[in-house]
Structures are given as C-alpha cells and as structure tokens.
PDB file of N, CA and C in Angstrom:
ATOM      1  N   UNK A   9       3.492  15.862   9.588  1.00 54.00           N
ATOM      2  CA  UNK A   9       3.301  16.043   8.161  1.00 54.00           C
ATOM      3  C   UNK A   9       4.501  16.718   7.503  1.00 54.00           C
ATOM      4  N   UNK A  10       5.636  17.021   8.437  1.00 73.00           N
ATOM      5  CA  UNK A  10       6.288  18.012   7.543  1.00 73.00           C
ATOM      6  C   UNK A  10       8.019  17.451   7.102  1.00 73.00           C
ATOM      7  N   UNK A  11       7.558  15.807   7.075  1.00 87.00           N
ATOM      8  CA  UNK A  11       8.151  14.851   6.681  1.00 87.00           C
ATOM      9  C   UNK A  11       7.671  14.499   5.048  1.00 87.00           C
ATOM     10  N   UNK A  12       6.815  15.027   4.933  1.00 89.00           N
ATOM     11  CA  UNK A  12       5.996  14.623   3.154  1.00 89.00           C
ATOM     12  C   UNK A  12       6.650  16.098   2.547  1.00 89.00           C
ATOM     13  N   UNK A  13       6.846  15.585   1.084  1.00 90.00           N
ATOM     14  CA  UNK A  13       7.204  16.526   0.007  1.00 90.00           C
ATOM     15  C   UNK A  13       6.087  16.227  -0.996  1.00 90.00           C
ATOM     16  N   UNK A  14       4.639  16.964  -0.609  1.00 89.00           N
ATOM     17  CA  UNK A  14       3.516  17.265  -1.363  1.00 89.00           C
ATOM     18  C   UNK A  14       3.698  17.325  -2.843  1.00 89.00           C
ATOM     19  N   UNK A  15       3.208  16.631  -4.445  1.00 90.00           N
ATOM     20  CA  UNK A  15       3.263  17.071  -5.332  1.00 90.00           C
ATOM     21  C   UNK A  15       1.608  18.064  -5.199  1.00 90.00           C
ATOM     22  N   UNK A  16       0.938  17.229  -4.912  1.00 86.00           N
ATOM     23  CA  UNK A  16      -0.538  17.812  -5.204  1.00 86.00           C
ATOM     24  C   UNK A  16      -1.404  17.410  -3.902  1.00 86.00           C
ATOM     25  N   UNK A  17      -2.126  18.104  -3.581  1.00 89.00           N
ATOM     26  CA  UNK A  17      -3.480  17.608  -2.323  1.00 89.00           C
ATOM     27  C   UNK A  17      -4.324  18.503  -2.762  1.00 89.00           C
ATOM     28  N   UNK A  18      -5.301  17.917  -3.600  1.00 87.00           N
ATOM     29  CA  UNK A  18      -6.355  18.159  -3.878  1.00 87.00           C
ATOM     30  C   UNK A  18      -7.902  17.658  -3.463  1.00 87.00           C
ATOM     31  N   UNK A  19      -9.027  18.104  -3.294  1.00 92.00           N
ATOM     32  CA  UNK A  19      -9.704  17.437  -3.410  1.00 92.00           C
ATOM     33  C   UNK A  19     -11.050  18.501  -4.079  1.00 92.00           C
ATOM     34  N   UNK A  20     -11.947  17.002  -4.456  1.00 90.00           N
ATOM     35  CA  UNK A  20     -12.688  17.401  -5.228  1.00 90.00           C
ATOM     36  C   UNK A  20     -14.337  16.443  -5.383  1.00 90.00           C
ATOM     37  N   UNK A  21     -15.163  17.028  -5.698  1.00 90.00           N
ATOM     38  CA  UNK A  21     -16.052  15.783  -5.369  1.00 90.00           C
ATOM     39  C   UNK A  21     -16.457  15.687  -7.007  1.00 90.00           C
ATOM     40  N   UNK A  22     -16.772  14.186  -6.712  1.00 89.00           N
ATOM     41  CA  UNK A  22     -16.571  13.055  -8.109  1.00 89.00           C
ATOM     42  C   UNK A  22     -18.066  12.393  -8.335  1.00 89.00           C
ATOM     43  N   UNK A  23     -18.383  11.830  -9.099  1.00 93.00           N
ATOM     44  CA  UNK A  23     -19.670  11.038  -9.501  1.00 93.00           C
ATOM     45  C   UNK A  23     -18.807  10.121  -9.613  1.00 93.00           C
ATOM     46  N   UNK A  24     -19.821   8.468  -9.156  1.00 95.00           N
ATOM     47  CA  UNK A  24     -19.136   7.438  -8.965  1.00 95.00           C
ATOM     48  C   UNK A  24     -20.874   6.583 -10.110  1.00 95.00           C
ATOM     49  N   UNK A  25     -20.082   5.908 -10.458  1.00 95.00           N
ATOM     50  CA  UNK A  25     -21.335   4.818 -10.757  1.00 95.00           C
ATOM     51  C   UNK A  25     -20.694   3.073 -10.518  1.00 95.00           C
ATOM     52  N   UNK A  26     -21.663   3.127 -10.277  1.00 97.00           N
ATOM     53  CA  UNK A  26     -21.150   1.291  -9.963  1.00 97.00           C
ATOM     54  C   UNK A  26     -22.490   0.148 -10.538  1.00 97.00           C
ATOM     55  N   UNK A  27     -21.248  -0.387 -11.702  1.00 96.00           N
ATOM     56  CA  UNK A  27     -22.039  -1.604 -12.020  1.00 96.00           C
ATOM     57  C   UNK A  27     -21.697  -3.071 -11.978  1.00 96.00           C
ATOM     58  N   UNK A  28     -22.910  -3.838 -12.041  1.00 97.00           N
ATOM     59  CA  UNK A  28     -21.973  -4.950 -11.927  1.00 97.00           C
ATOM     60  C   UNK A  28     -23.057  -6.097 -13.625  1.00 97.00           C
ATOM     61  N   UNK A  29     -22.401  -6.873 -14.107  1.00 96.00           N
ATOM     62  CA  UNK A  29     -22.931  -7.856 -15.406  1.00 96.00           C
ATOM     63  C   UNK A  29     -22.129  -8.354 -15.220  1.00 96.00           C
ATOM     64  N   UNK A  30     -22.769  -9.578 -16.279  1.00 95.00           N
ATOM     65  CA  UNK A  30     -22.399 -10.672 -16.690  1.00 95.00           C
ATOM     66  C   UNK A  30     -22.288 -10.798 -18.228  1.00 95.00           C
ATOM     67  N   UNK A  31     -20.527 -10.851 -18.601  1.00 92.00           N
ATOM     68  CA  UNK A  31     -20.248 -11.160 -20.127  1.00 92.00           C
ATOM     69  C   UNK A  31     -21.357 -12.217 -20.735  1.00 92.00           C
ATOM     70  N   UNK A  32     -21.036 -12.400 -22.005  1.00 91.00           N
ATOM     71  CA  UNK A  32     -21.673 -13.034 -22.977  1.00 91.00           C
ATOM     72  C   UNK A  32     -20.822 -14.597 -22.709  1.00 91.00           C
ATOM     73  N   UNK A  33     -19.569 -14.560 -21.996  1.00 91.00           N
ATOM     74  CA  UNK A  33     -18.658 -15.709 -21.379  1.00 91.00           C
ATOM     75  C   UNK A  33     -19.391 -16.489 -19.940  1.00 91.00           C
ATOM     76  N   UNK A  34     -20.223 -15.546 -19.594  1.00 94.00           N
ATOM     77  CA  UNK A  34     -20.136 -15.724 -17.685  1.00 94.00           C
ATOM     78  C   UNK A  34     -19.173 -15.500 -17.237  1.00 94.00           C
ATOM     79  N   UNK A  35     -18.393 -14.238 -17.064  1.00 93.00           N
ATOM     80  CA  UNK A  35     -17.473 -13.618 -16.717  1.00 93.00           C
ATOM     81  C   UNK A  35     -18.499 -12.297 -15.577  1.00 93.00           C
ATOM     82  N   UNK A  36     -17.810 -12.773 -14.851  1.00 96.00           N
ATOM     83  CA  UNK A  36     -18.528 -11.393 -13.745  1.00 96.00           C
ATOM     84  C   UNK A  36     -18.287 -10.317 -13.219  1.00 96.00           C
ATOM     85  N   UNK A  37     -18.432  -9.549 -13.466  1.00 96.00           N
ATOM     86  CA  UNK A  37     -17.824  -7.837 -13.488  1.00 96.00           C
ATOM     87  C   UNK A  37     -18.255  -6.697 -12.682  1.00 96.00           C
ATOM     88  N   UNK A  38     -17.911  -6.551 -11.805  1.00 97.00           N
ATOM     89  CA  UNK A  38     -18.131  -5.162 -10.855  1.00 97.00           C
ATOM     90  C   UNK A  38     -17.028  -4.504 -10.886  1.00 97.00           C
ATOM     91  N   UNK A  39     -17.817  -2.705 -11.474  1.00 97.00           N
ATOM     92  CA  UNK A  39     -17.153  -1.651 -11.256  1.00 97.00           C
ATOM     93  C   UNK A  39     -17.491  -0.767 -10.564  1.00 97.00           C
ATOM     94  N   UNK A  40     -16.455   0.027 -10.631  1.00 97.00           N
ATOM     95  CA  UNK A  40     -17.132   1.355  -9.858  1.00 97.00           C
ATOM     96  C   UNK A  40     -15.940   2.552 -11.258  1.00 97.00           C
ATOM     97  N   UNK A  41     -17.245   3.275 -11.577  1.00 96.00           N
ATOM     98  CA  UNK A  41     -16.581   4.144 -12.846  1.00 96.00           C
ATOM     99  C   UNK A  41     -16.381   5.051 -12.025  1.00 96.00           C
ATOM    100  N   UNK A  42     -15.576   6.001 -11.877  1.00 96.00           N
ATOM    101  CA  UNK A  42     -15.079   7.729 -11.318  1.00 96.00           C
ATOM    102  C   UNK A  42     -15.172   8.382 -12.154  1.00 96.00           C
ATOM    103  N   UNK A  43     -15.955   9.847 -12.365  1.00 91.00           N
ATOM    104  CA  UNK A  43     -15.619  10.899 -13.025  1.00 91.00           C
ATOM    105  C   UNK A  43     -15.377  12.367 -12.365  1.00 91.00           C
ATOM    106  N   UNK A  44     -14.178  12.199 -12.658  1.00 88.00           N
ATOM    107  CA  UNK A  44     -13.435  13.535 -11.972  1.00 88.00           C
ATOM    108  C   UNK A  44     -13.099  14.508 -12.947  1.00 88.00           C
ATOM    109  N   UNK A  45     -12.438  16.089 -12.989  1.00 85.00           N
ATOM    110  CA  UNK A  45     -12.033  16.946 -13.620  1.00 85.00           C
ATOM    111  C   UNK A  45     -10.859  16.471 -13.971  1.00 85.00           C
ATOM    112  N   UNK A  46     -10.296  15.419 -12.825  1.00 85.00           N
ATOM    113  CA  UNK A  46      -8.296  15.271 -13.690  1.00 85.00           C
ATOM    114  C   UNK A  46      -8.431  14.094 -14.382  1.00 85.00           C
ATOM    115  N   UNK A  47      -7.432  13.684 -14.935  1.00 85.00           N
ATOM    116  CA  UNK A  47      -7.167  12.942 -15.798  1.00 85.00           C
ATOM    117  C   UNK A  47      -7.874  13.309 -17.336  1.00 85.00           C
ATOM    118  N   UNK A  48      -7.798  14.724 -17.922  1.00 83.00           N
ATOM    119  CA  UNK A  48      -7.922  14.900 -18.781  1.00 83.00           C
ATOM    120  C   UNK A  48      -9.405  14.535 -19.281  1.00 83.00           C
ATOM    121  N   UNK A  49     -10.589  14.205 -18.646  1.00 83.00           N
ATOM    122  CA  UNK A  49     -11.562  13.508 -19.347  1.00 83.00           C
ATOM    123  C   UNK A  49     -11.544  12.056 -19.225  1.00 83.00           C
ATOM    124  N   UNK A  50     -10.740  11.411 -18.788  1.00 91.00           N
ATOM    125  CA  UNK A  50     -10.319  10.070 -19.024  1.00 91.00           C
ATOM    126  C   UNK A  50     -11.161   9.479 -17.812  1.00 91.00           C
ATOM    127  N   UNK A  51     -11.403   8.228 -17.212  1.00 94.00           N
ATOM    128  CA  UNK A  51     -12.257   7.416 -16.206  1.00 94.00           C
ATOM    129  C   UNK A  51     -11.715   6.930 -15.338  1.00 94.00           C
ATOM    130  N   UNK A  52     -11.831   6.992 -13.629  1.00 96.00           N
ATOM    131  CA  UNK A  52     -11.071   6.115 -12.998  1.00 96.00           C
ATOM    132  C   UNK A  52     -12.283   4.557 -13.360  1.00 96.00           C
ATOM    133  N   UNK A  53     -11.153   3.199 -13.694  1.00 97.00           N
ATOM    134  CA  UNK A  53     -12.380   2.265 -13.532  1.00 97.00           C
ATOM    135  C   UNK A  53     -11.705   1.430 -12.537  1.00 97.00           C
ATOM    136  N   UNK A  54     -12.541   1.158 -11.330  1.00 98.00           N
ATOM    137  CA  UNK A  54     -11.700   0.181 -10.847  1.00 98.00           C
ATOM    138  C   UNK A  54     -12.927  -1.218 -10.911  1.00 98.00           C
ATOM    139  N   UNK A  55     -11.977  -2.512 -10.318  1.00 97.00           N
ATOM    140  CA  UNK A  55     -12.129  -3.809 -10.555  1.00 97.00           C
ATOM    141  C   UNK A  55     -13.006  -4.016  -9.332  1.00 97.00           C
ATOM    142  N   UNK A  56     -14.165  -4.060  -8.852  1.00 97.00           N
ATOM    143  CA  UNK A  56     -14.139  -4.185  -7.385  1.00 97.00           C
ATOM    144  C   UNK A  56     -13.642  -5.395  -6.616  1.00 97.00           C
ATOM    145  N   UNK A  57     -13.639  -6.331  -7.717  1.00 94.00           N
ATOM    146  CA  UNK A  57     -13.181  -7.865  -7.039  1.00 94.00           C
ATOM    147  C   UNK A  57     -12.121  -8.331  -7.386  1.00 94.00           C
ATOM    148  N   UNK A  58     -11.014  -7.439  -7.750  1.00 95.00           N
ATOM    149  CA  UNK A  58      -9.437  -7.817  -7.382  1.00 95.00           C
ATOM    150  C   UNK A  58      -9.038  -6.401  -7.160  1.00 95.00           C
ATOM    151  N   UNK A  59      -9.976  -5.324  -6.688  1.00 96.00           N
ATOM    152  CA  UNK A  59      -9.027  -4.472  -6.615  1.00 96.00           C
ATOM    153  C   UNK A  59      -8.105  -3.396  -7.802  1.00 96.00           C
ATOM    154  N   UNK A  60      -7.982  -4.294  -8.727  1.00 97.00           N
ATOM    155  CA  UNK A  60      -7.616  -3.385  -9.536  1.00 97.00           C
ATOM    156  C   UNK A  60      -7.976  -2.109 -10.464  1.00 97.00           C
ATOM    157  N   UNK A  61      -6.776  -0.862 -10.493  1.00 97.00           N
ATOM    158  CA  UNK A  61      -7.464   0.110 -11.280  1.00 97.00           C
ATOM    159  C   UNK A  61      -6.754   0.544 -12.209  1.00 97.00           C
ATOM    160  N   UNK A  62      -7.617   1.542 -13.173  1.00 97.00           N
ATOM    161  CA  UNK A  62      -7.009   2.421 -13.821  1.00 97.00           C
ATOM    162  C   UNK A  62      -7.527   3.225 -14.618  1.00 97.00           C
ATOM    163  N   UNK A  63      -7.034   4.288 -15.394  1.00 96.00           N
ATOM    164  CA  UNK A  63      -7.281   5.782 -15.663  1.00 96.00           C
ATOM    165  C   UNK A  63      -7.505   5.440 -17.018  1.00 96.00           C
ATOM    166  N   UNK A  64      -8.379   5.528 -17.942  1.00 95.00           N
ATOM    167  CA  UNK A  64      -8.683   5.255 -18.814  1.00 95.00           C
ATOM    168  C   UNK A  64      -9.786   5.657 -19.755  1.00 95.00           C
ATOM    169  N   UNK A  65      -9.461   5.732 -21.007  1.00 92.00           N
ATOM    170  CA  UNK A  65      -9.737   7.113 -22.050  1.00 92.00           C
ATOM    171  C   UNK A  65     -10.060   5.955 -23.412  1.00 92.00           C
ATOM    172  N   UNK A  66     -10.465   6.299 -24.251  1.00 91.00           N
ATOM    173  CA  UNK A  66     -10.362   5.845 -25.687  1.00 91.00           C
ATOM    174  C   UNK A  66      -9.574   5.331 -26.107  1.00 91.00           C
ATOM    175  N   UNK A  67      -8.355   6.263 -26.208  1.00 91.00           N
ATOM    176  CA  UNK A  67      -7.343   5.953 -26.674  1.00 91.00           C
ATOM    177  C   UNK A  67      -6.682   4.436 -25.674  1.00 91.00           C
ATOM    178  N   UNK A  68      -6.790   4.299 -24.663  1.00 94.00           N
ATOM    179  CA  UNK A  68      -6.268   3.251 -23.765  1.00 94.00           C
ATOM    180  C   UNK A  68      -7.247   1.859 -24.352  1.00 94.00           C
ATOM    181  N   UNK A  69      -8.369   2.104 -24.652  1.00 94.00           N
ATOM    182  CA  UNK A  69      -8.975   1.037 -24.696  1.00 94.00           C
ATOM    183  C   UNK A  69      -8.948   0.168 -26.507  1.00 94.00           C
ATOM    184  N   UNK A  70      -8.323   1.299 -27.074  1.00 92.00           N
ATOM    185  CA  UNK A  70      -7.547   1.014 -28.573  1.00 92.00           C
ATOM    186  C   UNK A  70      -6.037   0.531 -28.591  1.00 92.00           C
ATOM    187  N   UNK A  71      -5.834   0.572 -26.842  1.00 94.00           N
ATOM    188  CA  UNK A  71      -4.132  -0.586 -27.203  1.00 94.00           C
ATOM    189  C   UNK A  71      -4.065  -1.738 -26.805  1.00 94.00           C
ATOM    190  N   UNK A  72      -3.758  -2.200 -27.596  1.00 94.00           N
ATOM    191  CA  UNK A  72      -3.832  -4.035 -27.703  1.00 94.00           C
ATOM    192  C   UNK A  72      -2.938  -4.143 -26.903  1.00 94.00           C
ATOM    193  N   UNK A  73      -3.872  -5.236 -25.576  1.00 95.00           N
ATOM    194  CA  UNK A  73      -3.047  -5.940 -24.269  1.00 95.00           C
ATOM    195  C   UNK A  73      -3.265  -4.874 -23.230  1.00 95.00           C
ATOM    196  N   UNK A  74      -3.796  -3.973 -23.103  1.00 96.00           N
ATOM    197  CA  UNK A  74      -3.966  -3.101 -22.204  1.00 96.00           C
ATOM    198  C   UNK A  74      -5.099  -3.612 -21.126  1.00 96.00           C
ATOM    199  N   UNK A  75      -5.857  -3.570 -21.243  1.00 96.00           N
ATOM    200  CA  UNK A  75      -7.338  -4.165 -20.321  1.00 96.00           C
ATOM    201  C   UNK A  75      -6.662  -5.180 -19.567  1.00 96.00           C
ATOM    202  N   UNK A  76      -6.093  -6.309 -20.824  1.00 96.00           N
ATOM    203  CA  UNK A  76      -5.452  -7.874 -20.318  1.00 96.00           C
ATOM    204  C   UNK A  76      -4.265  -7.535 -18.638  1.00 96.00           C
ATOM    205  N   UNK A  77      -3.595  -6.419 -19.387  1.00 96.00           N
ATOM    206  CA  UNK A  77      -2.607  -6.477 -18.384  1.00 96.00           C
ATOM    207  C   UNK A  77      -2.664  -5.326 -17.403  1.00 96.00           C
ATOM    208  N   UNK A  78      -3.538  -4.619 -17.386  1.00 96.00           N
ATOM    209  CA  UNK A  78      -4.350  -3.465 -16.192  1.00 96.00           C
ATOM    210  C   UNK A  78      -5.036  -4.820 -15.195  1.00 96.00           C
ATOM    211  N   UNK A  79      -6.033  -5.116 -15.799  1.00 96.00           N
ATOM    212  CA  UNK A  79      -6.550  -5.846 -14.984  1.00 96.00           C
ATOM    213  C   UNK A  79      -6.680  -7.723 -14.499  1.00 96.00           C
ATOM    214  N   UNK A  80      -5.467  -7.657 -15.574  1.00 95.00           N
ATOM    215  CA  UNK A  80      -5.044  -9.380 -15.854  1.00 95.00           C
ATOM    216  C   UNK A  80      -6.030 -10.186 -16.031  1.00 95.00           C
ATOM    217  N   UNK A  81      -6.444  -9.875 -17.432  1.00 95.00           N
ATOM    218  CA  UNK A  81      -7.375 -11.036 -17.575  1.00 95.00           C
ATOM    219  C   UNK A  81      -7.166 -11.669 -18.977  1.00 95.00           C
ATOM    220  N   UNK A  82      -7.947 -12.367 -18.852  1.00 94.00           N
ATOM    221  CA  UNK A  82      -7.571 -13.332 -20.196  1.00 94.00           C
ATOM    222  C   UNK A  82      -8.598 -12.685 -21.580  1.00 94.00           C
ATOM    223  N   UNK A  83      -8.085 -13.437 -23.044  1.00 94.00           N
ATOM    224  CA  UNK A  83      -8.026 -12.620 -23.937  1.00 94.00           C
ATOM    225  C   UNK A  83      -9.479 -11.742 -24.286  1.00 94.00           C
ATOM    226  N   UNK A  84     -10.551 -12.861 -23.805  1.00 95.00           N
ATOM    227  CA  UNK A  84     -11.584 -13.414 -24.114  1.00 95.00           C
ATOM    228  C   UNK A  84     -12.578 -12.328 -23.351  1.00 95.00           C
ATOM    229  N   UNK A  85     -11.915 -12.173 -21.863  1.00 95.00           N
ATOM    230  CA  UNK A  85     -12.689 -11.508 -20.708  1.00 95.00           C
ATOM    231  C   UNK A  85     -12.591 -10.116 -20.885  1.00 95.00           C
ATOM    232  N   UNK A  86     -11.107 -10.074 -21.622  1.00 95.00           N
ATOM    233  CA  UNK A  86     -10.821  -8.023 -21.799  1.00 95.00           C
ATOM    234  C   UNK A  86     -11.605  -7.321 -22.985  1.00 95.00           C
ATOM    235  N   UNK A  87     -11.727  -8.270 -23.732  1.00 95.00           N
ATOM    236  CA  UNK A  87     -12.427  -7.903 -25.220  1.00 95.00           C
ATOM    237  C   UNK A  87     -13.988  -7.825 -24.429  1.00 95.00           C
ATOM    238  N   UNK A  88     -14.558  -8.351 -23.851  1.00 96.00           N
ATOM    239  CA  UNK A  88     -15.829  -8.370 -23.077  1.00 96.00           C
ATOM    240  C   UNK A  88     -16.379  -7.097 -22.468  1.00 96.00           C
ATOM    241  N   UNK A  89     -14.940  -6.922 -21.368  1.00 96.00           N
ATOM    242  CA  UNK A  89     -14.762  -5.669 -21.039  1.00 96.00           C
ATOM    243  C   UNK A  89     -14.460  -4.316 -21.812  1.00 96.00           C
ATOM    244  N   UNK A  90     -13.978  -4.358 -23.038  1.00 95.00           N
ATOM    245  CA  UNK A  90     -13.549  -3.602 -23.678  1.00 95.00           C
ATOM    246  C   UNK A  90     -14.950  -2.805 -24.632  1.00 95.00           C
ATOM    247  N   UNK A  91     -15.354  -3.802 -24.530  1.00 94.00           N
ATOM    248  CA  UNK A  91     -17.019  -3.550 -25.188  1.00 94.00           C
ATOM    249  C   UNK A  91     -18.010  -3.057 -24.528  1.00 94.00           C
ATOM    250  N   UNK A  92     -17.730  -2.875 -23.313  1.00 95.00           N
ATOM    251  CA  UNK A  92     -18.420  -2.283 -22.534  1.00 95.00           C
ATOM    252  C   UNK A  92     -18.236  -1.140 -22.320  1.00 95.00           C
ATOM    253  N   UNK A  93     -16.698  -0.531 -22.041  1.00 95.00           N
ATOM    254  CA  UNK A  93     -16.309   0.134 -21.560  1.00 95.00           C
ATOM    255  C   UNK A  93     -16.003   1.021 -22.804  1.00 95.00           C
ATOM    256  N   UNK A  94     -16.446   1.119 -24.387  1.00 93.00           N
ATOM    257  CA  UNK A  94     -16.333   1.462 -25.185  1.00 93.00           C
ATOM    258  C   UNK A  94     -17.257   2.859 -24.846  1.00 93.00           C
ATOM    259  N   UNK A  95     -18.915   1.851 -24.743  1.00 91.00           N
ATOM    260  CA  UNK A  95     -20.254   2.255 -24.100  1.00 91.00           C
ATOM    261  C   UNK A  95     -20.235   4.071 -23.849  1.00 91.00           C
ATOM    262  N   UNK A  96     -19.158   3.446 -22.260  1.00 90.00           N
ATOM    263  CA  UNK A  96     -19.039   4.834 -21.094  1.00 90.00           C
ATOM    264  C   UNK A  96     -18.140   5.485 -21.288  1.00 90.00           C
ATOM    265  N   UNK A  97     -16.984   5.251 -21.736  1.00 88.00           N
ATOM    266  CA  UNK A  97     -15.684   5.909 -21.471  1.00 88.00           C
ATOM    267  C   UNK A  97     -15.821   7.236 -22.253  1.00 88.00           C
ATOM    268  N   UNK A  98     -16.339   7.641 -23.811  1.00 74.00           N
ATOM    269  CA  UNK A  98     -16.663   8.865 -24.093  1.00 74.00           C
ATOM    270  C   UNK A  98     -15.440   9.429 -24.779  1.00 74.00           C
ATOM    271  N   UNK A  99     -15.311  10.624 -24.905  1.00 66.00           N
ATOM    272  CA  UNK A  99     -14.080  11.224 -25.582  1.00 66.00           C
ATOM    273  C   UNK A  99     -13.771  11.462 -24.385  1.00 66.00           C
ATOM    274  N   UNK A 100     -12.297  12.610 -24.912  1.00 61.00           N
ATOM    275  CA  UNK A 100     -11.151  13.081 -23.971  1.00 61.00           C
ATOM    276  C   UNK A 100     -11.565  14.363 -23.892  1.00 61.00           C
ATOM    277  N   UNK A 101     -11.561  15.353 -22.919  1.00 58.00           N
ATOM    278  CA  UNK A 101     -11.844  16.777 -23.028  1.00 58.00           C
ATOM    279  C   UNK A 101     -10.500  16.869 -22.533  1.00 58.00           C
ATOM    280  N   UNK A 102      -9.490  17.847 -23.355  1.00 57.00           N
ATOM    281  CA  UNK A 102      -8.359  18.791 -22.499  1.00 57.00           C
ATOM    282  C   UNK A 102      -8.553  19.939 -22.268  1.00 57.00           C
ATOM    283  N   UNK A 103      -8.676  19.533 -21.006  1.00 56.00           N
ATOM    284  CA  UNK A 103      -9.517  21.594 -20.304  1.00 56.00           C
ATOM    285  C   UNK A 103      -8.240  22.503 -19.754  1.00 56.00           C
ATOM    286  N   UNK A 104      -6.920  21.748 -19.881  1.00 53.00           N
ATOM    287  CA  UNK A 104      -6.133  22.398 -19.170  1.00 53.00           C
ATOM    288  C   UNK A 104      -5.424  23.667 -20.474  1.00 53.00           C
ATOM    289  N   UNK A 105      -5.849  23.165 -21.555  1.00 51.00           N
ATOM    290  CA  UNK A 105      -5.571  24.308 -23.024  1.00 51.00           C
ATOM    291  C   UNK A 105      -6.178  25.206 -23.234  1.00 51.00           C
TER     292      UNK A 105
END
C-alpha cells in the first residue's frame, strides 16, 4: 500500500434505493439512487444496465445535454429520466459551511 498517494479513504454507510420503470416511451430503467453525506446533498444515480454513473443535484438536472451525455441516451429517454429524477433528487444541503 505504500505505493498509493491517498487523497481520501473514507467510509461511511449510505441508503441505497433501487428502482426499476418503464417511461411513457417503453424505455426501461433501473437504478440504484445513493445517499451519502458527500457530494454536498447531491445523489449517486447509477444506470444498472450500462453501468453508468453520476453525482447529481438539481442544478445538474437543469443543464441541457447532461442526462443525454452522463448516461448516453437519446433526447426523448433523458427528458423521461429527467422527470423522474426531478421527483428524488431534492435540494442541495452544504453542510461543509
């Protein structure tokens, strides 16, 4: 181990929820939401069926092309997602102020 230059090793235990629907497209969607103390309040969401993730807050889900190109999907499927994820995602708490 004393080959690694540590920024952080933390750990911490998290609430996970995992869902899975079907858009108003037939678009099929499994997540798994994370809520942890870091990331400011913000959500881990990952994709369960490509794998993909990311850290995501309000503000992320108000920038156009973001969803599309986090999780590469088309225009139709992120706006789907985006509506969902409006739902859960919640405000931002900054606890570190």
């Amino acid at each position: 181990m004393s080959d690694f230059d540590f920024l952080y090793d933390h750990t911490e235990d998290t609430s996970t929820r995992f869902v899975c629907f079907i858009s108003p497209s037939m678009c099929r969607f499994d997540l798994a939401i994370l809520n942890t103390n870091r990331f400011y309040g913000k959500k881990l969401i990952i994709n369960l069926q490509s794998g993909k993730s990311a850290v995501i807050g309000p503000d992320d889900l108000d920038e156009e092309g973001y969803l599309e190109h986090v999780f590469k999907l088309g225009e139709e499927e992120a706006e789907e997602l985006r509506s969902f994820l409006y739902q859960i995602v919640g405000t931002v708490n900054f606890t570190d102020i």
